[in-house]
PDB file of C-alpha atoms in Angstrom:
ATOM      1  CA  MET I   1      23.444   7.001 -57.800  1.00  0.00           C
ATOM      2  CA  VAL I   2      23.366  10.625 -58.961  1.00  0.00           C
ATOM      3  CA  ALA I   3      26.766  12.227 -59.644  1.00  0.00           C
ATOM      4  CA  VAL I   4      27.263  14.675 -56.814  1.00  0.00           C
ATOM      5  CA  ASP I   5      29.174  17.167 -59.005  1.00  0.00           C
ATOM      6  CA  ASP I   6      25.981  17.730 -60.982  1.00  0.00           C
ATOM      7  CA  LEU I   7      24.228  18.840 -57.793  1.00  0.00           C
ATOM      8  CA  LEU I   8      26.898  21.220 -56.502  1.00  0.00           C
ATOM      9  CA  ALA I   9      27.566  24.833 -57.336  1.00  0.00           C
ATOM     10  CA  GLU I  10      30.833  26.657 -56.829  1.00  0.00           C
ATOM     11  CA  PRO I  11      32.715  26.859 -54.531  1.00  0.00           C
ATOM     12  CA  ALA I  12      31.422  23.511 -53.219  1.00  0.00           C
ATOM     13  CA  ARG I  13      32.462  21.640 -56.365  1.00  0.00           C
ATOM     14  CA  THR I  14      36.017  22.952 -56.125  1.00  0.00           C
ATOM     15  CA  GLU I  15      36.215  22.091 -52.436  1.00  0.00           C
ATOM     16  CA  LEU I  16      35.140  18.516 -53.143  1.00  0.00           C
ATOM     17  CA  ALA I  17      37.810  18.266 -55.836  1.00  0.00           C
ATOM     18  CA  ARG I  18      40.421  19.389 -53.290  1.00  0.00           C
ATOM     19  CA  MET I  19      39.246  16.744 -50.838  1.00  0.00           C
ATOM     20  CA  ARG I  20      39.368  14.026 -53.501  1.00  0.00           C
ATOM     21  CA  ALA I  21      42.929  15.001 -54.377  1.00  0.00           C
ATOM     22  CA  GLU I  22      43.904  14.902 -50.723  1.00  0.00           C
ATOM     23  CA  VAL I  23      42.507  11.388 -50.337  1.00  0.00           C
ATOM     24  CA  VAL I  24      44.427  10.209 -53.399  1.00  0.00           C
ATOM     25  CA  GLU I  25      47.668  11.670 -52.076  1.00  0.00           C
ATOM     26  CA  ARG I  26      47.178  10.666 -48.435  1.00  0.00           C
ATOM     27  CA  PRO I  27      44.399   8.058 -48.036  1.00  0.00           C
ATOM     28  CA  GLY I  28      44.609   8.172 -44.237  1.00  0.00           C
ATOM     29  CA  ARG I  29      43.350  11.756 -44.339  1.00  0.00           C
ATOM     30  CA  VAL I  30      39.876  10.417 -45.084  1.00  0.00           C
ATOM     31  CA  ALA I  31      39.400   9.989 -41.322  1.00  0.00           C
ATOM     32  CA  VAL I  32      39.533  13.792 -40.995  1.00  0.00           C
ATOM     33  CA  LEU I  33      37.832  14.720 -44.256  1.00  0.00           C
ATOM     34  CA  PHE I  34      34.848  12.389 -43.921  1.00  0.00           C
ATOM     35  CA  PRO I  35      33.384  13.994 -40.773  1.00  0.00           C
ATOM     36  CA  SER I  36      33.959  17.521 -42.115  1.00  0.00           C
ATOM     37  CA  ALA I  37      32.412  16.885 -45.545  1.00  0.00           C
ATOM     38  CA  ALA I  38      28.986  18.333 -44.764  1.00  0.00           C
ATOM     39  CA  ARG I  39      30.456  21.534 -43.326  1.00  0.00           C
ATOM     40  CA  ARG I  40      33.060  22.010 -46.042  1.00  0.00           C
ATOM     41  CA  VAL I  41      31.068  21.012 -49.126  1.00  0.00           C
ATOM     42  CA  ALA I  42      27.300  20.603 -48.787  1.00  0.00           C
ATOM     43  CA  ARG I  43      24.474  19.323 -46.638  1.00  0.00           C
ATOM     44  CA  GLY I  44      20.712  19.025 -46.980  1.00  0.00           C
ATOM     45  CA  PRO I  45      18.218  17.009 -49.021  1.00  0.00           C
ATOM     46  CA  GLY I  46      19.439  15.102 -52.049  1.00  0.00           C
ATOM     47  CA  PRO I  47      17.460  14.219 -55.195  1.00  0.00           C
ATOM     48  CA  SER I  48      14.769  12.421 -53.158  1.00  0.00           C
ATOM     49  CA  GLY I  49      13.943  15.647 -51.325  1.00  0.00           C
ATOM     50  CA  ASP I  50      14.014  13.809 -47.985  1.00  0.00           C
ATOM     51  CA  PRO I  51      16.197  15.705 -45.472  1.00  0.00           C
ATOM     52  CA  THR I  52      16.377  12.656 -43.172  1.00  0.00           C
ATOM     53  CA  GLY I  53      18.139  10.491 -45.757  1.00  0.00           C
ATOM     54  CA  THR I  54      15.545   7.720 -45.469  1.00  0.00           C
ATOM     55  CA  GLU I  55      14.069   7.902 -48.969  1.00  0.00           C
ATOM     56  CA  GLY I  56      17.449   8.438 -50.580  1.00  0.00           C
ATOM     57  CA  PRO I  57      20.897   9.908 -49.968  1.00  0.00           C
ATOM     58  CA  THR I  58      21.258  13.468 -48.742  1.00  0.00           C
ATOM     59  CA  LEU I  59      23.756  15.863 -50.316  1.00  0.00           C
ATOM     60  CA  ASP I  60      26.208  15.196 -47.505  1.00  0.00           C
ATOM     61  CA  ASP I  61      25.753  11.458 -48.072  1.00  0.00           C
ATOM     62  CA  LEU I  62      26.634  11.915 -51.732  1.00  0.00           C
ATOM     63  CA  VAL I  63      29.713  13.981 -50.907  1.00  0.00           C
ATOM     64  CA  ARG I  64      30.940  11.328 -48.486  1.00  0.00           C
ATOM     65  CA  VAL I  65      30.165   8.547 -50.970  1.00  0.00           C
ATOM     66  CA  GLU I  66      32.414  10.352 -53.435  1.00  0.00           C
ATOM     67  CA  LEU I  67      35.215  10.320 -50.881  1.00  0.00           C
ATOM     68  CA  LEU I  68      34.710   6.571 -50.442  1.00  0.00           C
ATOM     69  CA  ARG I  69      34.776   6.098 -54.206  1.00  0.00           C
ATOM     70  CA  THR I  70      38.084   7.969 -54.327  1.00  0.00           C
ATOM     71  CA  LEU I  71      39.452   6.021 -51.378  1.00  0.00           C
ATOM     72  CA  ALA I  72      38.680   2.781 -53.211  1.00  0.00           C
ATOM     73  CA  THR I  73      41.012   3.830 -56.028  1.00  0.00           C
ATOM     74  CA  ALA I  74      43.814   4.704 -53.612  1.00  0.00           C
ATOM     75  CA  LEU I  75      43.974   1.600 -51.417  1.00  0.00           C
ATOM     76  CA  PRO I  76      44.209  -2.163 -51.922  1.00  0.00           C
ATOM     77  CA  PRO I  77      41.173  -4.170 -50.734  1.00  0.00           C
ATOM     78  CA  GLY I  78      42.549  -4.980 -47.284  1.00  0.00           C
ATOM     79  CA  GLY I  79      43.424  -1.374 -46.504  1.00  0.00           C
ATOM     80  CA  LEU I  80      40.128  -0.162 -47.919  1.00  0.00           C
ATOM     81  CA  ALA I  81      38.168  -2.589 -45.759  1.00  0.00           C
ATOM     82  CA  ARG I  82      39.983  -1.373 -42.624  1.00  0.00           C
ATOM     83  CA  GLU I  83      39.397   2.300 -43.427  1.00  0.00           C
ATOM     84  CA  VAL I  84      35.694   1.754 -44.182  1.00  0.00           C
ATOM     85  CA  ASP I  85      35.318  -0.208 -40.951  1.00  0.00           C
ATOM     86  CA  ALA I  86      36.918   2.639 -39.006  1.00  0.00           C
ATOM     87  CA  LEU I  87      34.835   5.350 -40.670  1.00  0.00           C
ATOM     88  CA  TYR I  88      31.672   3.488 -39.710  1.00  0.00           C
ATOM     89  CA  ASP I  89      32.724   2.505 -36.201  1.00  0.00           C
ATOM     90  CA  HIS I  90      33.925   6.004 -35.251  1.00  0.00           C
ATOM     91  CA  GLY I  91      31.239   7.917 -37.151  1.00  0.00           C
ATOM     92  CA  ASP I  92      28.041   9.520 -35.942  1.00  0.00           C
ATOM     93  CA  ALA I  93      24.679   8.448 -37.360  1.00  0.00           C
ATOM     94  CA  ASP I  94      25.015  10.678 -40.444  1.00  0.00           C
ATOM     95  CA  GLU I  95      28.486   9.379 -41.217  1.00  0.00           C
ATOM     96  CA  ARG I  96      27.377   5.774 -40.729  1.00  0.00           C
ATOM     97  CA  ARG I  97      24.460   6.323 -43.076  1.00  0.00           C
ATOM     98  CA  ALA I  98      26.861   7.671 -45.699  1.00  0.00           C
ATOM     99  CA  VAL I  99      29.148   4.654 -45.333  1.00  0.00           C
ATOM    100  CA  LEU I 100      26.168   2.366 -45.883  1.00  0.00           C
ATOM    101  CA  ARG I 101      25.123   4.394 -48.930  1.00  0.00           C
ATOM    102  CA  GLY I 102      28.702   4.168 -50.165  1.00  0.00           C
ATOM    103  CA  LEU I 103      28.959   0.378 -50.120  1.00  0.00           C
ATOM    104  CA  ASP I 104      27.707   0.384 -53.716  1.00  0.00           C
ATOM    105  CA  ALA I 105      30.818   2.345 -54.699  1.00  0.00           C
ATOM    106  CA  LEU I 106      33.165  -0.362 -53.422  1.00  0.00           C
ATOM    107  CA  ASP I 107      34.355  -3.541 -55.094  1.00  0.00           C
ATOM    108  CA  THR I 108      32.606  -6.127 -52.944  1.00  0.00           C
ATOM    109  CA  GLY I 109      34.064  -8.818 -55.164  1.00  0.00           C
ATOM    110  CA  ALA I 110      37.157  -8.536 -52.954  1.00  0.00           C
ATOM    111  CA  PRO I 111      36.660 -10.880 -49.972  1.00  0.00           C
ATOM    112  CA  GLU I 112      37.916  -8.366 -47.394  1.00  0.00           C
ATOM    113  CA  VAL I 113      35.557  -5.671 -48.663  1.00  0.00           C
ATOM    114  CA  ALA I 114      32.637  -8.094 -48.885  1.00  0.00           C
ATOM    115  CA  ALA I 115      33.192  -9.178 -45.277  1.00  0.00           C
ATOM    116  CA  THR I 116      33.185  -5.562 -44.130  1.00  0.00           C
ATOM    117  CA  ALA I 117      30.025  -4.823 -46.106  1.00  0.00           C
ATOM    118  CA  ARG I 118      28.216  -7.769 -44.515  1.00  0.00           C
ATOM    119  CA  ARG I 119      29.283  -6.696 -41.038  1.00  0.00           C
ATOM    120  CA  LEU I 120      28.139  -3.123 -41.523  1.00  0.00           C
ATOM    121  CA  LEU I 121      24.789  -4.193 -42.962  1.00  0.00           C
ATOM    122  CA  ALA I 122      24.240  -6.498 -40.000  1.00  0.00           C
ATOM    123  CA  ASP I 123      25.156  -3.753 -37.531  1.00  0.00           C
ATOM    124  CA  ALA I 124      22.810  -1.223 -39.142  1.00  0.00           C
ATOM    125  CA  LEU I 125      19.943  -3.705 -39.190  1.00  0.00           C
ATOM    126  CA  ARG I 126      20.327  -4.310 -35.452  1.00  0.00           C
ATOM    127  CA  THR I 127      19.466  -0.666 -34.791  1.00  0.00           C
ATOM    128  CA  ASN I 128      16.047   0.973 -34.741  1.00  0.00           C
ATOM    129  CA  ASP I 129      17.326   4.045 -36.597  1.00  0.00           C
ATOM    130  CA  THR I 130      15.124   4.118 -39.696  1.00  0.00           C
ATOM    131  CA  ARG I 131      17.747   6.123 -41.594  1.00  0.00           C
ATOM    132  CA  LEU I 132      20.386   3.439 -41.079  1.00  0.00           C
ATOM    133  CA  VAL I 133      17.956   0.608 -41.747  1.00  0.00           C
ATOM    134  CA  ALA I 134      16.817   2.283 -44.971  1.00  0.00           C
ATOM    135  CA  ALA I 135      20.382   2.892 -46.154  1.00  0.00           C
ATOM    136  CA  ALA I 136      21.403  -0.696 -45.402  1.00  0.00           C
ATOM    137  CA  SER I 137      18.272  -2.112 -47.014  1.00  0.00           C
ATOM    138  CA  ALA I 138      18.682  -0.085 -50.190  1.00  0.00           C
ATOM    139  CA  SER I 139      22.324  -1.027 -50.648  1.00  0.00           C
ATOM    140  CA  GLY I 140      23.338  -3.177 -53.569  1.00  0.00           C
ATOM    141  CA  ALA I 141      25.490  -5.016 -51.019  1.00  0.00           C
ATOM    142  CA  GLN I 142      22.275  -6.797 -50.015  1.00  0.00           C
ATOM    143  CA  SER I 143      23.208  -9.153 -52.846  1.00  0.00           C
ATOM    144  CA  LEU I 144      25.991 -10.459 -50.586  1.00  0.00           C
ATOM    145  CA  LEU I 145      23.463 -11.779 -48.081  1.00  0.00           C
ATOM    146  CA  ASP I 146      21.998 -15.266 -48.202  1.00  0.00           C
ATOM    147  CA  ASP I 147      18.242 -15.603 -48.626  1.00  0.00           C
ATOM    148  CA  HIS I 148      17.532 -15.960 -44.900  1.00  0.00           C
ATOM    149  CA  SER I 149      19.514 -12.838 -44.005  1.00  0.00           C
ATOM    150  CA  TRP I 150      17.901 -10.893 -46.826  1.00  0.00           C
ATOM    151  CA  ARG I 151      14.416 -11.882 -45.632  1.00  0.00           C
ATOM    152  CA  GLN I 152      15.362 -10.639 -42.166  1.00  0.00           C
ATOM    153  CA  THR I 153      16.193  -7.292 -43.778  1.00  0.00           C
ATOM    154  CA  VAL I 154      12.648  -7.130 -45.153  1.00  0.00           C
ATOM    155  CA  LEU I 155      11.118  -7.977 -41.784  1.00  0.00           C
ATOM    156  CA  LYS I 156      13.249  -5.330 -40.074  1.00  0.00           C
ATOM    157  CA  CYS I 157      11.899  -2.762 -42.509  1.00  0.00           C
ATOM    158  CA  LEU I 158       8.349  -3.773 -41.607  1.00  0.00           C
ATOM    159  CA  PHE I 159       9.101  -3.498 -37.891  1.00  0.00           C
ATOM    160  CA  VAL I 160      10.590   0.002 -38.066  1.00  0.00           C
ATOM    161  CA  GLY I 161       8.425   1.418 -40.865  1.00  0.00           C
ATOM    162  CA  VAL I 162      10.875   1.573 -43.777  1.00  0.00           C
ATOM    163  CA  PRO I 163       8.928   1.167 -47.053  1.00  0.00           C
ATOM    164  CA  LEU I 164       9.533  -2.195 -48.691  1.00  0.00           C
ATOM    165  CA  ARG I 165       9.950  -0.517 -52.088  1.00  0.00           C
ATOM    166  CA  LEU I 166      13.323   0.727 -50.843  1.00  0.00           C
ATOM    167  CA  VAL I 167      14.712  -2.773 -50.256  1.00  0.00           C
ATOM    168  CA  ALA I 168      17.296  -3.816 -52.849  1.00  0.00           C
ATOM    169  CA  GLY I 169      16.251  -6.970 -54.690  1.00  0.00           C
ATOM    170  CA  MET I 170      12.618  -6.838 -53.577  1.00  0.00           C
ATOM    171  CA  ARG I 171      11.216  -7.655 -56.987  1.00  0.00           C
ATOM    172  CA  GLU I 172      13.727 -10.394 -57.787  1.00  0.00           C
ATOM    173  CA  ARG I 173      14.231 -12.078 -54.396  1.00  0.00           C
ATOM    174  CA  ALA I 174      10.772 -12.073 -52.811  1.00  0.00           C
ATOM    175  CA  ASP I 175       9.506 -15.630 -52.491  1.00  0.00           C
ATOM    176  CA  ALA I 176       6.854 -17.768 -50.839  1.00  0.00           C
ATOM    177  CA  GLU I 177       8.872 -18.096 -47.641  1.00  0.00           C
ATOM    178  CA  LEU I 178       9.108 -14.322 -47.308  1.00  0.00           C
ATOM    179  CA  ALA I 179       5.359 -14.081 -47.910  1.00  0.00           C
ATOM    180  CA  ARG I 180       4.737 -16.619 -45.140  1.00  0.00           C
ATOM    181  CA  MET I 181       6.952 -14.660 -42.735  1.00  0.00           C
ATOM    182  CA  CYS I 182       5.223 -11.406 -43.600  1.00  0.00           C
ATOM    183  CA  ALA I 183       1.792 -12.989 -43.155  1.00  0.00           C
ATOM    184  CA  ASP I 184       2.859 -14.157 -39.683  1.00  0.00           C
ATOM    185  CA  PHE I 185       4.058 -10.644 -38.915  1.00  0.00           C
ATOM    186  CA  ALA I 186       0.745  -9.176 -40.083  1.00  0.00           C
ATOM    187  CA  ARG I 187      -1.308 -11.580 -37.970  1.00  0.00           C
ATOM    188  CA  GLU I 188       0.751 -10.765 -34.885  1.00  0.00           C
ATOM    189  CA  ARG I 189       0.175  -7.058 -35.472  1.00  0.00           C
ATOM    190  CA  GLU I 190      -3.564  -7.621 -35.802  1.00  0.00           C
ATOM    191  CA  ARG I 191      -3.720  -9.694 -32.619  1.00  0.00           C
ATOM    192  CA  ALA I 192      -1.950  -6.859 -30.816  1.00  0.00           C
ATOM    193  CA  GLY I 193      -4.426  -4.340 -32.200  1.00  0.00           C
ATOM    194  CA  ARG I 194      -1.772  -2.594 -34.267  1.00  0.00           C
ATOM    195  CA  ALA I 195      -1.961  -1.427 -37.871  1.00  0.00           C
ATOM    196  CA  VAL I 196      -0.514  -3.654 -40.586  1.00  0.00           C
ATOM    197  CA  PRO I 197       1.839  -1.803 -42.972  1.00  0.00           C
ATOM    198  CA  ALA I 198       0.056  -1.304 -46.286  1.00  0.00           C
ATOM    199  CA  ASP I 199       2.953  -2.598 -48.359  1.00  0.00           C
ATOM    200  CA  VAL I 200       2.529  -6.108 -46.910  1.00  0.00           C
ATOM    201  CA  HIS I 201      -0.558  -6.691 -49.030  1.00  0.00           C
ATOM    202  CA  PRO I 202       1.005  -6.402 -52.513  1.00  0.00           C
ATOM    203  CA  LEU I 203       3.715  -8.832 -51.413  1.00  0.00           C
ATOM    204  CA  LEU I 204       1.180 -11.359 -50.143  1.00  0.00           C
ATOM    205  CA  GLY I 205      -0.761 -10.940 -53.358  1.00  0.00           C
ATOM    206  CA  ARG I 206       2.239 -12.152 -55.348  1.00  0.00           C
ATOM    207  CA  PHE I 207       2.275 -15.468 -53.448  1.00  0.00           C
ATOM    208  CA  PRO I 208      -1.364 -16.321 -52.681  1.00  0.00           C
ATOM    209  CA  ARG I 209      -0.593 -20.020 -52.166  1.00  0.00           C
ATOM    210  CA  ALA I 210       2.472 -19.688 -49.982  1.00  0.00           C
ATOM    211  CA  PRO I 211       2.718 -22.593 -47.480  1.00  0.00           C
ATOM    212  CA  ASP I 212       0.925 -21.935 -44.182  1.00  0.00           C
ATOM    213  CA  GLN I 213       0.011 -18.431 -45.322  1.00  0.00           C
ATOM    214  CA  ALA I 214      -3.250 -17.046 -44.059  1.00  0.00           C
ATOM    215  CA  ARG I 215      -4.137 -13.556 -45.121  1.00  0.00           C
ATOM    216  CA  PRO I 216      -4.435 -10.876 -42.485  1.00  0.00           C
ATOM    217  CA  SER I 217      -8.012  -9.760 -42.120  1.00  0.00           C
ATOM    218  CA  GLY I 218      -7.314  -6.066 -42.762  1.00  0.00           C
ATOM    219  CA  PRO I 219      -8.317  -4.493 -46.074  1.00  0.00           C
ATOM    220  CA  ASP I 220      -5.978  -4.650 -49.035  1.00  0.00           C
ATOM    221  CA  PRO I 221      -5.374  -0.966 -49.871  1.00  0.00           C
ATOM    222  CA  ARG I 222      -4.631  -1.583 -53.554  1.00  0.00           C
TER     223      ARG I 222
END
């Protein structure tokens, strides 16, 4: 992820430094600083240029991720997991998206943190908010999910229109079973007279002999 300091001008950079120092000194203050980060430091499109935060983190996402990164140095795993849980549960959609983007900054090797990451991913993927689904899908914490749960992430992206290229592990984890599931999804869409997402076809092309897979009849846009 891009270093947020490289994207900020003064006085925003100095303000972020103050907030980092405050988190180090008093970690509990993150509950106040996290919601105010966009107002106090920066908001708007990040490097992706997408102001919605679907294609990549916004500036305010990156500022909040930096606060999470700092928090992770100030608390033991159990305390960190509780604070991250609270920031997500009490946050608005923008704050929740930032927490999901920030999971990559946490040590998910710690069982407490890993459990929190799995819970937050599952919660985000139950929503139909494409920004939350995209942030959860792109997270490196997807590596914590078993193959079935990861495949469900891919299907959720298809249902809500999040591009499959954003899903973490897509190249390495896609398999014949995922291709079969996506082919079923595509056939159901066709039967309902609905368009099939274009990024299904390259995936099906990687596994042309997947068990029980029948290609959707729509054109392959490649």
